[in-house]
PDB file of C-alpha atoms in Angstrom:
ATOM      1  CA  MET A1358      27.143  17.120 -23.681  1.00  0.00           C
ATOM      2  CA  THR A1359      28.678  14.673 -25.093  1.00  0.00           C
ATOM      3  CA  ALA A1360      27.943  10.644 -24.704  1.00  0.00           C
ATOM      4  CA  HIS A1361      30.010   9.810 -21.406  1.00  0.00           C
ATOM      5  CA  LEU A1362      28.217  12.643 -19.655  1.00  0.00           C
ATOM      6  CA  ILE A1363      24.781  11.705 -21.107  1.00  0.00           C
ATOM      7  CA  LEU A1364      25.898   8.353 -20.066  1.00  0.00           C
ATOM      8  CA  LYS A1365      26.798   8.606 -16.562  1.00  0.00           C
ATOM      9  CA  ILE A1366      24.026  10.584 -15.753  1.00  0.00           C
ATOM     10  CA  ALA A1367      21.064   7.830 -16.748  1.00  0.00           C
ATOM     11  CA  HIS A1368      23.204   6.296 -14.145  1.00  0.00           C
ATOM     12  CA  ILE A1369      23.227   7.396 -11.129  1.00  0.00           C
ATOM     13  CA  LEU A1370      19.359   8.743 -12.346  1.00  0.00           C
ATOM     14  CA  SER A1371      18.452   5.239 -12.573  1.00  0.00           C
ATOM     15  CA  GLY A1372      20.782   4.099  -9.573  1.00  0.00           C
ATOM     16  CA  ALA A1373      18.759   6.984  -7.550  1.00  0.00           C
ATOM     17  CA  VAL A1374      15.820   6.007  -8.467  1.00  0.00           C
ATOM     18  CA  LEU A1375      16.164   1.663  -8.288  1.00  0.00           C
ATOM     19  CA  PHE A1376      17.644   2.738  -4.724  1.00  0.00           C
ATOM     20  CA  GLY A1377      14.766   5.785  -4.125  1.00  0.00           C
ATOM     21  CA  THR A1378      12.245   3.253  -5.009  1.00  0.00           C
ATOM     22  CA  GLY A1379      12.878   0.674  -3.757  1.00  0.00           C
ATOM     23  CA  ALA A1380      13.268   2.182  -0.314  1.00  0.00           C
ATOM     24  CA  GLY A1381       9.488   4.225  -1.023  1.00  0.00           C
ATOM     25  CA  ILE A1382       7.710   1.681  -2.302  1.00  0.00           C
ATOM     26  CA  ALA A1383       9.869  -0.562   1.461  1.00  0.00           C
ATOM     27  CA  PHE A1384       8.187   2.228   3.534  1.00  0.00           C
ATOM     28  CA  PHE A1385       5.025   2.180   2.103  1.00  0.00           C
ATOM     29  CA  MET A1386       4.500  -1.323   2.554  1.00  0.00           C
ATOM     30  CA  LEU A1387       5.015  -1.932   6.048  1.00  0.00           C
ATOM     31  CA  ARG A1388       2.571   0.927   6.345  1.00  0.00           C
ATOM     32  CA  ALA A1389       0.106  -0.665   5.125  1.00  0.00           C
ATOM     33  CA  HIS A1390       0.924  -3.466   6.482  1.00  0.00           C
ATOM     34  CA  MET A1391       0.839  -1.840  10.534  1.00  0.00           C
ATOM     35  CA  THR A1392      -2.831  -0.808   9.528  1.00  0.00           C
ATOM     36  CA  LYS A1393      -4.280  -5.074   9.457  1.00  0.00           C
ATOM     37  CA  ASP A1394      -6.435  -2.990   7.478  1.00  0.00           C
ATOM     38  CA  PRO A1395      -7.752  -5.332   3.728  1.00  0.00           C
ATOM     39  CA  ARG A1396      -8.378  -2.121   1.721  1.00  0.00           C
ATOM     40  CA  THR A1397      -5.741   0.465   2.489  1.00  0.00           C
ATOM     41  CA  ILE A1398      -3.232  -2.461   1.246  1.00  0.00           C
ATOM     42  CA  ALA A1399      -4.678  -3.770  -1.574  1.00  0.00           C
ATOM     43  CA  SER A1400      -5.475   0.449  -2.648  1.00  0.00           C
ATOM     44  CA  VAL A1401      -1.514   0.985  -1.028  1.00  0.00           C
ATOM     45  CA  GLY A1402      -0.509  -2.436  -3.025  1.00  0.00           C
ATOM     46  CA  ARG A1403      -1.529  -1.321  -6.101  1.00  0.00           C
ATOM     47  CA  MET A1404       0.211   1.694  -6.366  1.00  0.00           C
ATOM     48  CA  VAL A1405       3.513  -0.681  -5.047  1.00  0.00           C
ATOM     49  CA  VAL A1406       3.201  -3.113  -7.845  1.00  0.00           C
ATOM     50  CA  LEU A1407       2.774  -0.222 -10.784  1.00  0.00           C
ATOM     51  CA  ALA A1408       5.345   1.772  -9.436  1.00  0.00           C
ATOM     52  CA  ASP A1409       7.970  -1.408  -9.349  1.00  0.00           C
ATOM     53  CA  PHE A1410       6.509  -1.763 -12.991  1.00  0.00           C
ATOM     54  CA  VAL A1411       6.693   1.692 -14.796  1.00  0.00           C
ATOM     55  CA  PHE A1412      10.332   3.644 -12.034  1.00  0.00           C
ATOM     56  CA  THR A1413      12.545  -0.430 -11.318  1.00  0.00           C
ATOM     57  CA  SER A1414      11.869  -1.920 -13.478  1.00  0.00           C
ATOM     58  CA  THR A1415      12.963   0.959 -16.532  1.00  0.00           C
ATOM     59  CA  ALA A1416      15.864   1.422 -13.899  1.00  0.00           C
ATOM     60  CA  VAL A1417      16.802  -2.815 -13.862  1.00  0.00           C
ATOM     61  CA  VAL A1418      16.970  -1.960 -17.809  1.00  0.00           C
ATOM     62  CA  ILE A1419      19.161   1.062 -17.720  1.00  0.00           C
ATOM     63  CA  GLN A1420      22.245   0.273 -15.139  1.00  0.00           C
ATOM     64  CA  PRO A1421      23.714  -2.901 -16.894  1.00  0.00           C
ATOM     65  CA  LEU A1422      23.156  -0.854 -20.092  1.00  0.00           C
ATOM     66  CA  SER A1423      24.293   3.097 -19.908  1.00  0.00           C
ATOM     67  CA  GLY A1424      27.139   0.751 -16.753  1.00  0.00           C
ATOM     68  CA  LEU A1425      28.830  -1.166 -20.117  1.00  0.00           C
ATOM     69  CA  ALA A1426      28.453   1.343 -21.886  1.00  0.00           C
ATOM     70  CA  LEU A1427      30.654   3.612 -19.499  1.00  0.00           C
ATOM     71  CA  ILE A1428      32.535   0.793 -18.484  1.00  0.00           C
ATOM     72  CA  HIS A1429      33.820   1.210 -21.893  1.00  0.00           C
ATOM     73  CA  LEU A1430      33.972   4.354 -22.344  1.00  0.00           C
ATOM     74  CA  GLN A1431      36.565   5.116 -20.067  1.00  0.00           C
ATOM     75  CA  GLY A1432      38.526   3.260 -20.737  1.00  0.00           C
ATOM     76  CA  TYR A1433      37.770  -0.103 -17.437  1.00  0.00           C
ATOM     77  CA  ALA A1434      38.013  -3.788 -18.382  1.00  0.00           C
ATOM     78  CA  LEU A1435      34.810  -5.921 -17.607  1.00  0.00           C
ATOM     79  CA  THR A1436      37.105  -7.986 -14.830  1.00  0.00           C
ATOM     80  CA  GLU A1437      38.144  -4.997 -12.894  1.00  0.00           C
ATOM     81  CA  PRO A1438      37.779  -6.352  -9.691  1.00  0.00           C
ATOM     82  CA  TRP A1439      34.875  -4.097  -8.371  1.00  0.00           C
ATOM     83  CA  LEU A1440      33.497  -4.960 -11.468  1.00  0.00           C
ATOM     84  CA  VAL A1441      33.091  -8.723 -10.853  1.00  0.00           C
ATOM     85  CA  ALA A1442      32.117  -7.865  -7.697  1.00  0.00           C
ATOM     86  CA  ALA A1443      29.239  -5.171  -8.834  1.00  0.00           C
ATOM     87  CA  TYR A1444      27.684  -7.972 -11.199  1.00  0.00           C
ATOM     88  CA  VAL A1445      27.188 -10.629  -8.126  1.00  0.00           C
ATOM     89  CA  LEU A1446      25.883  -7.504  -6.394  1.00  0.00           C
ATOM     90  CA  TYR A1447      23.732  -6.793  -8.918  1.00  0.00           C
ATOM     91  CA  VAL A1448      22.744 -10.847  -9.781  1.00  0.00           C
ATOM     92  CA  LEU A1449      22.104 -10.475  -5.439  1.00  0.00           C
ATOM     93  CA  ILE A1450      19.230  -7.914  -6.054  1.00  0.00           C
ATOM     94  CA  GLY A1451      17.650  -9.645  -8.477  1.00  0.00           C
ATOM     95  CA  VAL A1452      16.773 -12.780  -7.131  1.00  0.00           C
ATOM     96  CA  CYS A1453      16.224 -10.728  -4.065  1.00  0.00           C
ATOM     97  CA  TRP A1454      13.937  -8.357  -6.295  1.00  0.00           C
ATOM     98  CA  LEU A1455      12.098 -10.891  -8.247  1.00  0.00           C
ATOM     99  CA  PRO A1456      10.245 -13.592  -5.158  1.00  0.00           C
ATOM    100  CA  VAL A1457       9.296 -10.076  -3.689  1.00  0.00           C
ATOM    101  CA  VAL A1458       7.617  -8.087  -7.476  1.00  0.00           C
ATOM    102  CA  TRP A1459       5.497 -11.272  -6.467  1.00  0.00           C
ATOM    103  CA  ILE A1460       5.285 -11.767  -3.184  1.00  0.00           C
ATOM    104  CA  GLN A1461       4.127  -7.808  -3.461  1.00  0.00           C
ATOM    105  CA  TRP A1462       1.246  -8.429  -6.466  1.00  0.00           C
ATOM    106  CA  ARG A1463      -0.288 -11.810  -4.313  1.00  0.00           C
ATOM    107  CA  MET A1464       0.131  -9.834  -0.800  1.00  0.00           C
ATOM    108  CA  THR A1465      -2.313  -6.881  -3.436  1.00  0.00           C
ATOM    109  CA  ARG A1466      -4.853  -9.769  -4.866  1.00  0.00           C
ATOM    110  CA  LEU A1467      -5.399 -11.902  -0.658  1.00  0.00           C
ATOM    111  CA  ALA A1468      -5.851  -7.819   0.621  1.00  0.00           C
ATOM    112  CA  GLU A1469      -8.213  -7.029  -2.257  1.00  0.00           C
ATOM    113  CA  GLN A1470     -10.768 -10.756  -1.592  1.00  0.00           C
ATOM    114  CA  ALA A1471      -9.327 -10.289   2.326  1.00  0.00           C
ATOM    115  CA  ALA A1472     -11.282  -6.808   2.067  1.00  0.00           C
ATOM    116  CA  ARG A1473     -14.581  -7.440  -0.603  1.00  0.00           C
ATOM    117  CA  ASP A1474     -15.374 -10.303   1.849  1.00  0.00           C
ATOM    118  CA  GLY A1475     -14.863  -7.887   4.897  1.00  0.00           C
ATOM    119  CA  ALA A1476     -12.221 -11.135   5.921  1.00  0.00           C
ATOM    120  CA  SER A1477      -9.484 -10.596   8.093  1.00  0.00           C
ATOM    121  CA  LEU A1478      -6.252 -10.780   6.585  1.00  0.00           C
ATOM    122  CA  PRO A1479      -4.894 -15.162   5.838  1.00  0.00           C
ATOM    123  CA  PRO A1480      -2.379 -16.502   6.712  1.00  0.00           C
ATOM    124  CA  LEU A1481      -0.352 -17.295   3.766  1.00  0.00           C
ATOM    125  CA  TYR A1482      -0.860 -13.363   3.537  1.00  0.00           C
ATOM    126  CA  HIS A1483       1.441 -13.154   6.448  1.00  0.00           C
ATOM    127  CA  ARG A1484       4.136 -15.269   5.497  1.00  0.00           C
ATOM    128  CA  LEU A1485       3.923 -13.318   2.255  1.00  0.00           C
ATOM    129  CA  PHE A1486       4.857 -10.632   3.754  1.00  0.00           C
ATOM    130  CA  MET A1487       7.681 -11.928   5.959  1.00  0.00           C
ATOM    131  CA  ALA A1488       8.618 -12.931   3.371  1.00  0.00           C
ATOM    132  CA  TRP A1489       8.408 -10.192   1.445  1.00  0.00           C
ATOM    133  CA  PHE A1490      10.558  -9.041   4.493  1.00  0.00           C
ATOM    134  CA  ALA A1491      13.225 -10.970   5.061  1.00  0.00           C
ATOM    135  CA  LEU A1492      14.056 -10.474   1.577  1.00  0.00           C
ATOM    136  CA  GLY A1493      14.023  -6.973   1.657  1.00  0.00           C
ATOM    137  CA  TRP A1494      16.919  -6.615   3.838  1.00  0.00           C
ATOM    138  CA  PRO A1495      20.077  -8.800   0.986  1.00  0.00           C
ATOM    139  CA  ALA A1496      18.319  -6.298  -2.000  1.00  0.00           C
ATOM    140  CA  PHE A1497      18.801  -3.174  -0.212  1.00  0.00           C
ATOM    141  CA  ALA A1498      21.571  -3.772   1.686  1.00  0.00           C
ATOM    142  CA  GLY A1499      23.521  -5.156  -1.937  1.00  0.00           C
ATOM    143  CA  VAL A1500      21.785  -1.619  -3.218  1.00  0.00           C
ATOM    144  CA  ILE A1501      24.341   0.075  -1.054  1.00  0.00           C
ATOM    145  CA  ALA A1502      27.234  -2.192  -1.187  1.00  0.00           C
ATOM    146  CA  VAL A1503      26.527  -1.221  -5.027  1.00  0.00           C
ATOM    147  CA  TYR A1504      27.049   2.372  -4.501  1.00  0.00           C
ATOM    148  CA  ALA A1505      29.608   2.776  -2.206  1.00  0.00           C
ATOM    149  CA  LEU A1506      32.555  -0.223  -5.144  1.00  0.00           C
ATOM    150  CA  MET A1507      30.760   2.824  -8.168  1.00  0.00           C
ATOM    151  CA  VAL A1508      32.175   5.633  -6.199  1.00  0.00           C
ATOM    152  CA  ALA A1509      35.281   3.687  -4.095  1.00  0.00           C
ATOM    153  CA  LYS A1510      36.373   1.058  -7.084  1.00  0.00           C
ATOM    154  CA  PRO A1511      38.973  -0.062  -4.559  1.00  0.00           C
ATOM    155  CA  VAL A1512      41.597  -2.319  -5.483  1.00  0.00           C
ATOM    156  CA  PHE A1513      41.504  -5.659  -4.120  1.00  0.00           C
TER     157      PHE A1513
END
């Protein structure tokens, strides 16, 4: 197996992990939120935060490293317009994702506290959920757009 093939597989798989983990996390957090049960939200939240740390953060590192190596091996200029668009989108995705990680962690802590106290979720939890939900959409759309750029390699 060549270095090019190994890098390509790593890049495709890390992209799949990035997209799949993000979609899975969104699904499970949303479903937990819909129960309005602090114990369920706390339990799912702990798993989601762990999954983000283990899978998403690993893919976030592998993506640019494998991508830059593939750019070099395939002879593309770093300034190809479709690559520059992908870089911009990757930064946008990161700008959305980083606060989402903190928000998920904070929502989980608030749900754990409510569960311990036998209380309802506090208003801060609901405000954080709305921010989490709002930040998820541009990140999700950005990942799809990066996939489109990687496949089409359009000429601008």
